[in-house]
Short mmCIF file of C-alpha atoms in Angstrom, two decimals:
data_model
loop_
_atom_site.label_atom_id
_atom_site.label_comp_id
_atom_site.label_asym_id
_atom_site.label_seq_id
_atom_site.Cartn_x
_atom_site.Cartn_y
_atom_site.Cartn_z
CA UNK A 170 13.07 16.93 6.73
CA UNK A 171 10.35 14.12 5.48
CA UNK A 172 7.46 13.93 3.62
CA UNK A 173 5.70 10.65 4.53
CA UNK A 174 2.52 9.96 1.73
CA UNK A 175 -0.01 7.08 2.95
CA UNK A 176 -2.55 5.58 1.99
CA UNK A 177 -6.48 6.70 3.04
CA UNK A 178 -8.64 4.32 2.27
CA UNK A 179 -7.51 0.35 1.69
CA UNK A 180 -5.03 0.72 -1.16
CA UNK A 181 -4.99 1.21 -4.20
CA UNK A 182 -5.34 5.05 -4.13
CA UNK A 183 -2.03 6.13 -6.42
CA UNK A 184 0.40 6.50 -4.23
CA UNK A 185 3.29 5.31 -6.32
CA UNK A 186 2.27 8.49 -8.51
CA UNK A 187 3.00 11.23 -5.95
CA UNK A 188 5.64 9.36 -4.63
CA UNK A 189 7.10 9.97 -8.31
CA UNK A 190 6.20 13.22 -8.96
CA UNK A 191 7.83 14.08 -5.30
CA UNK A 192 10.96 11.87 -6.18
CA UNK A 193 13.23 14.64 -7.47
CA UNK A 194 13.47 16.73 -4.68
CA UNK A 195 14.68 14.40 -1.92
CA UNK A 196 17.99 12.02 -1.88
CA UNK A 197 16.36 9.59 -0.38
CA UNK A 198 13.23 7.10 -0.55
CA UNK A 199 11.80 4.37 1.80
CA UNK A 200 9.62 1.82 2.14
CA UNK A 201 9.13 0.42 6.07
CA UNK A 202 6.08 -1.73 6.09
CA UNK A 203 4.05 -4.54 4.22
CA UNK A 204 6.19 -6.60 1.12
CA UNK A 205 5.38 -7.49 -2.72
CA UNK A 206 1.70 -7.66 -1.56
CA UNK A 207 1.67 -3.84 -2.53
CA UNK A 208 1.28 -2.15 -6.14
CA UNK A 209 2.18 0.87 -7.19
CA UNK A 210 1.80 1.76 -11.23
CA UNK A 211 3.75 4.99 -11.87
CA UNK A 212 3.52 6.32 -15.53
CA UNK A 213 6.57 8.07 -16.50
CA UNK A 214 8.07 8.68 -20.40
CA UNK A 215 5.32 6.66 -21.67
CA UNK A 216 6.34 3.75 -19.86
CA UNK A 217 4.57 1.73 -17.54
CA UNK A 218 5.88 0.58 -13.87
CA UNK A 219 4.78 -1.19 -11.78
CA UNK A 220 6.27 -1.78 -8.52
CA UNK A 221 5.58 -4.09 -5.42
CA UNK A 222 8.66 -5.32 -3.62
CA UNK A 223 11.07 -1.82 -4.54
CA UNK A 224 10.38 1.71 -3.52
CA UNK A 225 8.54 3.93 -6.51
CA UNK A 226 11.96 6.56 -6.07
CA UNK A 227 14.33 3.91 -8.54
CA UNK A 228 12.32 5.27 -10.80
CA UNK A 229 13.88 8.96 -9.80
CA UNK A 230 18.32 8.75 -11.25
CA UNK A 231 19.55 10.81 -8.57
CA UNK A 232 17.42 8.59 -5.48
CA UNK A 233 18.56 6.51 -2.95
CA UNK A 234 15.92 3.94 -2.26
CA UNK A 235 15.87 1.58 1.50
CA UNK A 236 13.06 -0.83 1.61
CA UNK A 237 13.47 -0.85 5.59
CA UNK A 238 13.63 -3.38 8.66
CA UNK A 239 9.40 -3.28 9.25
CA UNK A 240 8.91 -3.87 5.46
CA UNK A 241 9.04 -8.74 4.96
CA UNK A 242 11.33 -9.56 1.92
CA UNK A 243 10.51 -11.74 -0.67
CA UNK A 244 14.12 -11.78 -1.90
CA UNK A 245 13.57 -13.65 -5.69
CA UNK A 246 10.40 -12.07 -5.55
CA UNK A 247 13.50 -8.46 -4.89
CA UNK A 248 15.74 -10.12 -7.85
CA UNK A 249 13.02 -10.42 -10.84
CA UNK A 250 11.86 -6.53 -9.70
CA UNK A 251 15.07 -5.71 -9.88
CA UNK A 252 15.86 -7.42 -13.83
CA UNK A 253 11.94 -6.62 -15.11
CA UNK A 254 12.87 -2.55 -14.19
CA UNK A 255 15.88 -2.73 -16.22
CA UNK A 256 14.75 -4.85 -19.18
CA UNK A 257 12.15 -1.36 -18.70
CA UNK A 258 15.14 0.93 -18.93
CA UNK A 259 15.84 1.90 -15.50
CA UNK A 260 19.45 2.79 -15.52
CA UNK A 261 21.42 1.57 -12.19
CA UNK A 262 18.61 0.64 -10.41
CA UNK A 263 21.23 -1.99 -8.67
CA UNK A 264 22.79 1.05 -7.62
CA UNK A 265 20.49 2.82 -5.95
CA UNK A 266 18.27 -0.07 -3.70
CA UNK A 267 19.02 -0.74 -0.07
CA UNK A 268 17.75 -3.48 1.97
CA UNK A 269 17.45 -3.41 6.23
CA UNK A 270 19.38 -6.70 8.18
CA UNK A 271 16.88 -6.28 10.10
CA UNK A 272 13.96 -6.55 7.75
CA UNK A 273 12.46 -10.81 8.15
CA UNK A 274 12.76 -12.71 4.91
CA UNK A 275 9.16 -14.14 2.99
CA UNK A 276 10.01 -17.55 2.48
CA UNK A 277 8.07 -19.52 -0.82
CA UNK A 278 7.07 -21.74 2.82
CA UNK A 279 5.20 -18.71 3.85
CA UNK A 280 3.16 -18.17 0.24
CA UNK A 281 2.45 -21.92 0.18
CA UNK A 282 0.47 -21.62 3.98
CA UNK A 283 -1.20 -18.60 3.08
CA UNK A 284 -2.67 -19.96 0.35
CA UNK A 285 -3.47 -22.86 3.32
CA UNK A 286 -4.61 -20.54 5.73
CA UNK A 287 -6.92 -19.38 3.04
CA UNK A 288 -8.53 -22.21 2.03
CA UNK A 289 -9.33 -23.13 6.03
CA UNK A 290 -11.10 -20.26 6.02
CA UNK A 291 -13.66 -21.07 3.16
CA UNK A 292 -16.06 -18.54 2.82
CA UNK A 293 -14.54 -16.21 5.39
CA UNK A 294 -10.93 -15.87 3.30
CA UNK A 295 -9.66 -12.86 4.32
CA UNK A 296 -9.15 -12.41 0.73
CA UNK A 297 -5.03 -11.91 0.98
CA UNK A 298 -2.22 -11.72 -2.23
CA UNK A 299 -1.24 -15.42 -1.25
CA UNK A 300 1.88 -13.42 -0.84
CA UNK A 301 3.37 -15.23 2.33
CA UNK A 302 2.93 -11.84 3.93
CA UNK A 303 0.16 -12.84 6.56
CA UNK A 304 2.69 -15.71 7.63
CA UNK A 305 5.60 -14.30 7.64
CA UNK A 306 4.66 -11.68 10.12
CA UNK A 307 2.62 -13.99 12.46
CA UNK A 308 6.55 -15.97 12.63
CA UNK A 309 8.04 -12.41 12.84
CA UNK A 310 5.71 -11.98 16.28
CA UNK A 311 5.97 -15.38 16.97
CA UNK A 312 10.06 -15.24 17.32
CA UNK A 313 10.18 -18.24 14.67
CA UNK A 314 10.88 -16.17 12.16
CA UNK A 315 14.04 -15.65 9.89
CA UNK A 316 16.42 -11.37 9.17
CA UNK A 317 18.18 -10.61 6.16
CA UNK A 318 20.91 -10.66 8.30
CA UNK A 319 20.86 -14.43 9.11
CA UNK A 320 20.85 -15.09 5.45
CA UNK A 321 24.94 -14.96 5.93
CA UNK A 322 25.25 -17.52 8.78
CA UNK A 323 24.51 -20.84 6.18
CA UNK A 324 24.40 -22.52 9.27
CA UNK A 325 22.37 -20.81 10.98
CA UNK A 326 20.28 -20.19 8.45
CA UNK A 327 19.96 -23.28 6.79
CA UNK A 328 18.91 -25.05 10.91
CA UNK A 329 16.30 -22.24 11.07
CA UNK A 330 14.11 -23.06 7.99
CA UNK A 331 14.60 -26.59 8.30
CA UNK A 332 12.89 -25.94 11.78
CA UNK A 333 10.29 -23.41 10.54
CA UNK A 334 9.15 -25.86 7.90
CA UNK A 335 9.62 -28.96 10.48
CA UNK A 336 7.08 -26.64 12.56
CA UNK A 337 4.29 -26.16 9.06
CA UNK A 338 4.59 -29.97 8.59
CA UNK A 339 3.56 -30.95 11.48
CA UNK A 340 0.59 -28.48 11.30
CA UNK A 341 -0.64 -29.23 7.66
CA UNK A 342 0.77 -32.80 6.82
CA UNK A 343 0.39 -33.13 3.33
CA UNK A 344 -1.66 -30.74 2.41
CA UNK A 345 2.16 -28.95 2.70
CA UNK A 346 3.96 -29.35 -0.30
CA UNK A 347 6.86 -28.05 0.13
CA UNK A 348 10.83 -29.60 -0.41
CA UNK A 349 13.17 -27.22 2.36
CA UNK A 350 16.27 -28.81 0.71
CA UNK A 351 15.67 -26.65 -2.39
CA UNK A 352 14.68 -23.71 -1.64
CA UNK A 353 17.79 -23.37 0.62
CA UNK A 354 19.61 -24.56 -1.85
CA UNK A 355 18.42 -21.60 -3.67
CA UNK A 356 18.80 -19.35 -1.08
CA UNK A 357 22.46 -20.92 -1.75
CA UNK A 358 22.79 -19.23 -4.98
CA UNK A 359 21.08 -15.89 -3.70
CA UNK A 360 23.98 -15.30 -0.82
CA UNK A 361 26.71 -13.41 -2.17
CA UNK A 362 24.30 -11.53 -4.73
CA UNK A 363 21.91 -10.50 -1.94
CA UNK A 364 25.08 -8.84 -0.28
CA UNK A 365 25.35 -6.61 -2.05
CA UNK A 366 22.29 -4.84 -1.17
CA UNK A 367 22.18 -5.84 2.35
CA UNK A 368 22.35 -2.70 4.68
CA UNK A 369 22.62 -1.61 9.11
CA UNK A 370 19.09 0.75 8.54
CA UNK A 371 19.94 2.55 11.71
CA UNK A 372 23.11 4.35 11.42
CA UNK A 373 21.74 5.14 7.85
CA UNK A 374 18.61 7.18 9.36
CA UNK A 375 20.63 8.29 11.59
CA UNK A 376 23.45 9.99 9.27
CA UNK A 377 20.24 10.73 6.55
CA UNK A 378 18.16 12.55 9.39
CA UNK A 379 21.10 14.61 11.43
CA UNK A 380 21.60 16.17 7.66
CA UNK A 381 18.74 17.10 7.02
CA UNK A 382 18.85 15.24 4.16
CA UNK A 383 15.19 15.08 2.23
CA UNK A 384 13.27 11.63 2.95
CA UNK A 385 10.05 10.63 1.56
CA UNK A 386 8.53 7.46 3.49
CA UNK A 387 6.93 5.17 0.82
CA UNK A 388 2.81 3.78 2.76
CA UNK A 389 2.13 0.47 1.07
CA UNK A 390 -1.77 -1.15 1.51
CA UNK A 391 -3.37 1.90 3.69
CA UNK A 392 -4.96 2.69 6.26
CA UNK A 393 -8.51 0.79 6.77
CA UNK A 394 -5.98 -2.51 6.32
CA UNK A 395 -3.48 -1.79 9.52
CA UNK A 396 -3.54 -4.71 11.61
CA UNK A 397 -4.69 -2.34 14.21
CA UNK A 398 -7.12 0.47 12.61
CA UNK A 399 -8.73 -1.30 9.68
CA UNK A 400 -11.25 -3.18 9.72
CA UNK A 401 -10.05 -6.58 11.38
CA UNK A 402 -9.82 -9.21 10.33
CA UNK A 403 -10.33 -8.09 6.71
CA UNK A 404 -6.69 -6.94 7.28
CA UNK A 405 -3.42 -6.92 6.03
CA UNK A 406 -0.70 -8.42 8.19
CA UNK A 407 1.25 -5.02 9.58
CA UNK A 408 1.02 -1.70 10.64
CA UNK A 409 -0.14 0.83 7.64
CA UNK A 410 -0.69 3.70 8.93
CA UNK A 411 1.54 6.74 10.62
CA UNK A 412 2.69 4.24 13.46
CA UNK A 413 4.05 1.73 11.11
CA UNK A 414 6.63 4.31 9.85
CA UNK A 415 8.14 4.60 12.86
CA UNK A 416 8.30 2.06 14.31
CA UNK A 417 9.41 -0.01 10.60
CA UNK A 418 11.99 2.73 10.03
CA UNK A 419 13.28 4.31 13.16
CA UNK A 420 12.11 7.32 11.32
CA UNK A 421 12.93 10.65 13.78
CA UNK A 422 8.88 12.22 14.60
CA UNK A 423 10.49 16.13 15.04
CA UNK A 424 11.57 15.26 11.71
CA UNK A 425 8.48 15.47 9.97
CA UNK A 426 8.41 17.97 7.02
CA UNK A 427 4.26 16.64 5.69
CA UNK A 428 2.04 13.45 6.20
CA UNK A 429 0.10 13.30 3.13
CA UNK A 430 -2.63 11.50 2.93
CA UNK A 431 -4.01 10.02 -0.57
CA UNK A 432 -7.59 9.13 -1.45
CA UNK A 433 -9.15 8.14 -4.31
CA UNK A 434 -12.24 10.17 -5.31
CA UNK A 435 -13.98 6.95 -4.85
CA UNK A 436 -13.72 3.94 -2.94
CA UNK A 437 -11.96 0.77 -4.18
CA UNK A 438 -11.09 -2.24 -1.47
CA UNK A 439 -9.88 -6.18 -2.64
CA UNK A 440 -10.71 -9.09 -1.03
CA UNK A 441 -13.51 -10.00 2.14
CA UNK A 442 -14.62 -7.37 4.73
CA UNK A 443 -17.78 -4.69 4.81
CA UNK A 444 -17.53 -1.64 2.53
CA UNK A 445 -20.35 0.09 3.27
CA UNK A 446 -20.48 2.13 0.35
CA UNK A 447 -20.17 -0.73 -1.99
CA UNK A 448 -21.98 -0.53 -5.47
CA UNK A 449 -23.46 -4.03 -7.06
CA UNK A 450 -24.46 -2.25 -10.22
CA UNK A 451 -24.82 -0.04 -12.21
CA UNK A 452 -22.00 2.87 -11.23
CA UNK A 453 -19.83 -0.25 -9.40
CA UNK A 454 -19.04 -1.30 -12.47
CA UNK A 455 -18.45 2.59 -15.05
CA UNK A 456 -16.57 2.54 -11.91
CA UNK A 457 -14.14 -0.17 -12.54
CA UNK A 458 -14.06 -0.08 -15.83
CA UNK A 459 -14.06 3.24 -16.46
CA UNK A 460 -11.29 3.43 -13.67
CA UNK A 461 -9.27 -0.29 -14.86
CA UNK A 462 -10.24 -1.29 -11.60
CA UNK A 463 -8.37 -4.46 -11.54
CA UNK A 464 -5.29 -5.32 -8.87
CA UNK A 465 -1.31 -4.96 -9.61
CA UNK A 466 0.17 -7.69 -7.75
CA UNK A 467 -3.26 -9.84 -7.92
CA UNK A 468 -4.95 -9.22 -11.48
CA UNK A 469 -8.01 -9.13 -8.86
CA UNK A 470 -11.25 -6.57 -10.18
CA UNK A 471 -11.61 -4.54 -7.14
CA UNK A 472 -15.29 -3.52 -5.47
CA UNK A 473 -16.53 0.50 -5.99
CA UNK A 474 -18.65 2.46 -4.68
CA UNK A 475 -19.10 6.41 -3.90
CA UNK A 476 -16.10 8.30 -2.42
CA UNK A 477 -16.35 7.17 1.53
CA UNK A 478 -15.84 10.42 3.94
CA UNK A 479 -16.79 8.88 7.31
CA UNK A 480 -13.79 6.43 6.13
CA UNK A 481 -11.43 9.57 5.05
CA UNK A 482 -12.70 11.64 8.46
CA UNK A 483 -11.42 8.07 10.47
CA UNK A 484 -7.92 7.71 8.92
CA UNK A 485 -7.65 10.91 9.58
CA UNK A 486 -7.96 11.03 13.31
CA UNK A 487 -4.80 8.36 12.72
CA UNK A 488 -3.01 9.36 10.72
CA UNK A 489 -2.80 12.89 11.20
CA UNK A 490 -2.47 14.42 7.76
CA UNK A 491 -1.36 17.97 6.59
CA UNK A 492 -2.37 17.86 3.13
CA UNK A 493 -4.28 15.08 1.44
CA UNK A 494 -4.12 14.65 -3.29
CA UNK A 495 -7.21 13.43 -3.96
CA UNK A 496 -6.54 11.45 -7.09
CA UNK A 497 -8.67 9.48 -10.16
CA UNK A 498 -10.87 12.79 -10.50
CA UNK A 499 -11.37 11.88 -14.35
CA UNK A 500 -12.56 8.77 -13.54
CA UNK A 501 -15.57 10.90 -12.36
CA UNK A 502 -16.02 12.90 -15.66
CA UNK A 503 -19.25 11.07 -17.36
CA UNK A 504 -21.15 10.78 -13.80
CA UNK A 505 -24.08 13.75 -14.14
CA UNK A 506 -24.71 13.13 -10.00
CA UNK A 507 -22.58 12.05 -7.79
CA UNK A 508 -22.97 10.76 -4.12
CA UNK A 509 -20.46 11.29 -1.01
CA UNK A 510 -21.10 9.25 1.93
CA UNK A 511 -21.15 11.84 4.95
CA UNK A 512 -22.10 9.33 7.40
CA UNK A 513 -23.24 6.75 9.33
CA UNK A 514 -26.49 5.62 10.76
CA UNK A 515 -27.10 2.49 13.53
CA UNK A 516 -30.04 -0.26 11.56
CA UNK A 517 -31.60 -0.36 14.69
CA UNK A 518 -31.92 3.69 16.69
CA UNK A 519 -31.03 5.11 13.57
CA UNK A 520 -28.74 7.83 15.13
CA UNK A 521 -25.73 8.92 13.50
CA UNK A 522 -22.45 6.80 14.81
CA UNK A 523 -19.86 9.07 16.16
CA UNK A 524 -16.93 7.42 13.77
CA UNK A 525 -16.14 4.23 11.22
CA UNK A 526 -17.05 1.37 13.92
CA UNK A 527 -14.50 -1.31 14.88
CA UNK A 528 -17.60 -3.97 15.18
CA UNK A 529 -17.76 -5.59 11.39
CA UNK A 530 -21.49 -6.54 12.10
CA UNK A 531 -22.91 -3.80 12.77
CA UNK A 532 -20.59 -2.32 10.16
CA UNK A 533 -22.00 -5.05 7.34
CA UNK A 534 -25.32 -3.27 8.28
CA UNK A 535 -25.43 0.64 8.50
CA UNK A 536 -27.51 2.84 6.75
CA UNK A 537 -25.35 4.87 5.06
CA UNK A 538 -26.35 9.32 4.27
CA UNK A 539 -25.02 10.55 1.30
CA UNK A 540 -24.98 14.02 -0.66
CA UNK A 541 -25.70 14.52 -3.63
CA UNK A 542 -23.43 16.83 -5.52
CA UNK A 543 -23.60 17.89 -9.53
CA UNK A 544 -21.66 16.29 -11.73
CA UNK A 545 -18.85 18.67 -14.41
CA UNK A 546 -20.10 15.89 -17.49
CA UNK A 547 -16.97 16.73 -19.31
CA UNK A 548 -12.99 15.38 -19.62
CA UNK A 549 -10.54 16.67 -16.35
CA UNK A 550 -7.53 15.42 -17.48
CA UNK A 551 -5.29 18.69 -19.37
CA UNK A 552 -6.39 20.66 -16.75
CA UNK A 553 -3.20 22.29 -15.06
CA UNK A 554 -4.16 24.76 -12.52
CA UNK A 555 -7.53 23.89 -9.84
CA UNK A 556 -9.16 27.31 -11.66
CA UNK A 557 -9.22 25.07 -15.05
CA UNK A 558 -11.36 22.59 -13.83
CA UNK A 559 -15.24 23.02 -13.86
CA UNK A 560 -16.91 24.66 -11.40
CA UNK A 561 -18.04 21.73 -10.67
CA UNK A 562 -14.81 19.77 -10.10
CA UNK A 563 -13.58 22.29 -7.50
CA UNK A 564 -17.01 21.54 -5.03
CA UNK A 565 -15.82 18.44 -5.62
CA UNK A 566 -12.50 18.81 -4.00
CA UNK A 567 -14.02 21.57 -2.36
CA UNK A 568 -16.62 20.00 -0.18
CA UNK A 569 -14.00 16.81 0.35
CA UNK A 570 -11.73 19.61 2.09
CA UNK A 571 -14.48 21.41 4.41
CA UNK A 572 -15.57 17.91 6.05
CA UNK A 573 -12.06 16.76 6.57
CA UNK A 574 -10.88 19.61 7.63
CA UNK A 575 -8.12 19.64 5.76
CA UNK A 576 -6.41 21.26 2.13
CA UNK A 577 -6.26 19.13 -0.62
CA UNK A 578 -2.81 20.44 -1.94
CA UNK A 579 -2.95 17.78 -5.53
CA UNK A 580 -5.72 16.36 -7.85
CA UNK A 581 -4.83 13.97 -9.83
CA UNK A 582 -7.05 14.32 -13.50
CA UNK A 583 -5.52 11.27 -15.65
CA UNK A 584 -2.91 8.57 -15.77
CA UNK A 585 -0.01 10.28 -16.56
CA UNK A 586 2.89 11.87 -14.15
CA UNK A 587 1.68 15.44 -15.84
CA UNK A 588 -1.78 15.12 -14.68
CA UNK A 589 -1.59 16.35 -11.21
CA UNK A 590 -3.07 19.30 -9.94
CA UNK A 591 -0.60 21.00 -7.65
CA UNK A 592 -2.65 24.34 -5.50
#
């Protein structure tokens, strides 16, 4: 049976930590979508590990890990990340990671094009990680992408990459500084070693599910960055919600045990796009500094604001969470008053909107209705059980629970894996 962990906001909620905690109970950990634009940080035994492309389940020495068909794979980053984990002392990582032969490849070519596309957009740039994710998914959708399985047919691979490069050269001309022969040469070096990790994911997943092997799916990015349901076009280029899990892994929907939505105790986002509860003043700065809100992947500072339950309720309607994990509760320890967004009001009529709007112009101008809650003004780190928390902190968690209508099963109270309350 599968447990699915998905971000409920704009990413950076702390999904990796929950995955790390759950991993000892599973035998297979899988990524379904995204690429090395994800960034999950895990602190284990005093060591900080940063994951981008690889599943966080590699922390658990008993867990096999799979990069699914819906993921786009930058091969140099795959090998670099493995090397980095080995340098930090993780054992046998190379024997516990597999890549679907149907996954598409992110080339350095895609990364260069990503940068050019962002420059073209100017002041309306998406704020991508420039990791080539969007262009890789674009070529996938246009049926000109190259899959992992094609790496092992050298003649075909070389021909298709040259064709891909020629198409982009026609589009960008001399602005594109790229040597296709150099990238082909590097894949000649990767080819043999890469073969050790490639697998037909479909029978692998079917066998695991038929034998009721405990599976953990690690979502990347989050629902509000979903290509269909996020703040389009300020989104990533894959389906980051529940739908992407099923299509990216060939997961049997009748064999899902739980779907856990991960919710940061306040709201952050990276990149452009409307953000209704963003605070550009003292509160936002304080959240950013105390919460160390800068990206694992890009180092960019995240935009910060109060918890937006309109967003969380909207994502719950799409992802159908069976429980929630509220993270980083400790970042609110010093706030005497805490605000929570509970509704958006139409800027013209003042009427309450039914849900999170698709119209970005409307979203950029909504008036936000807040509830104010009393802060607890004491540390929550070290609390081992729910009733060890200050009553105001418990009230905050219960407010979230009651508003969204979903049980808060896990509460993060600090960066370490031991700082998680389970209810």
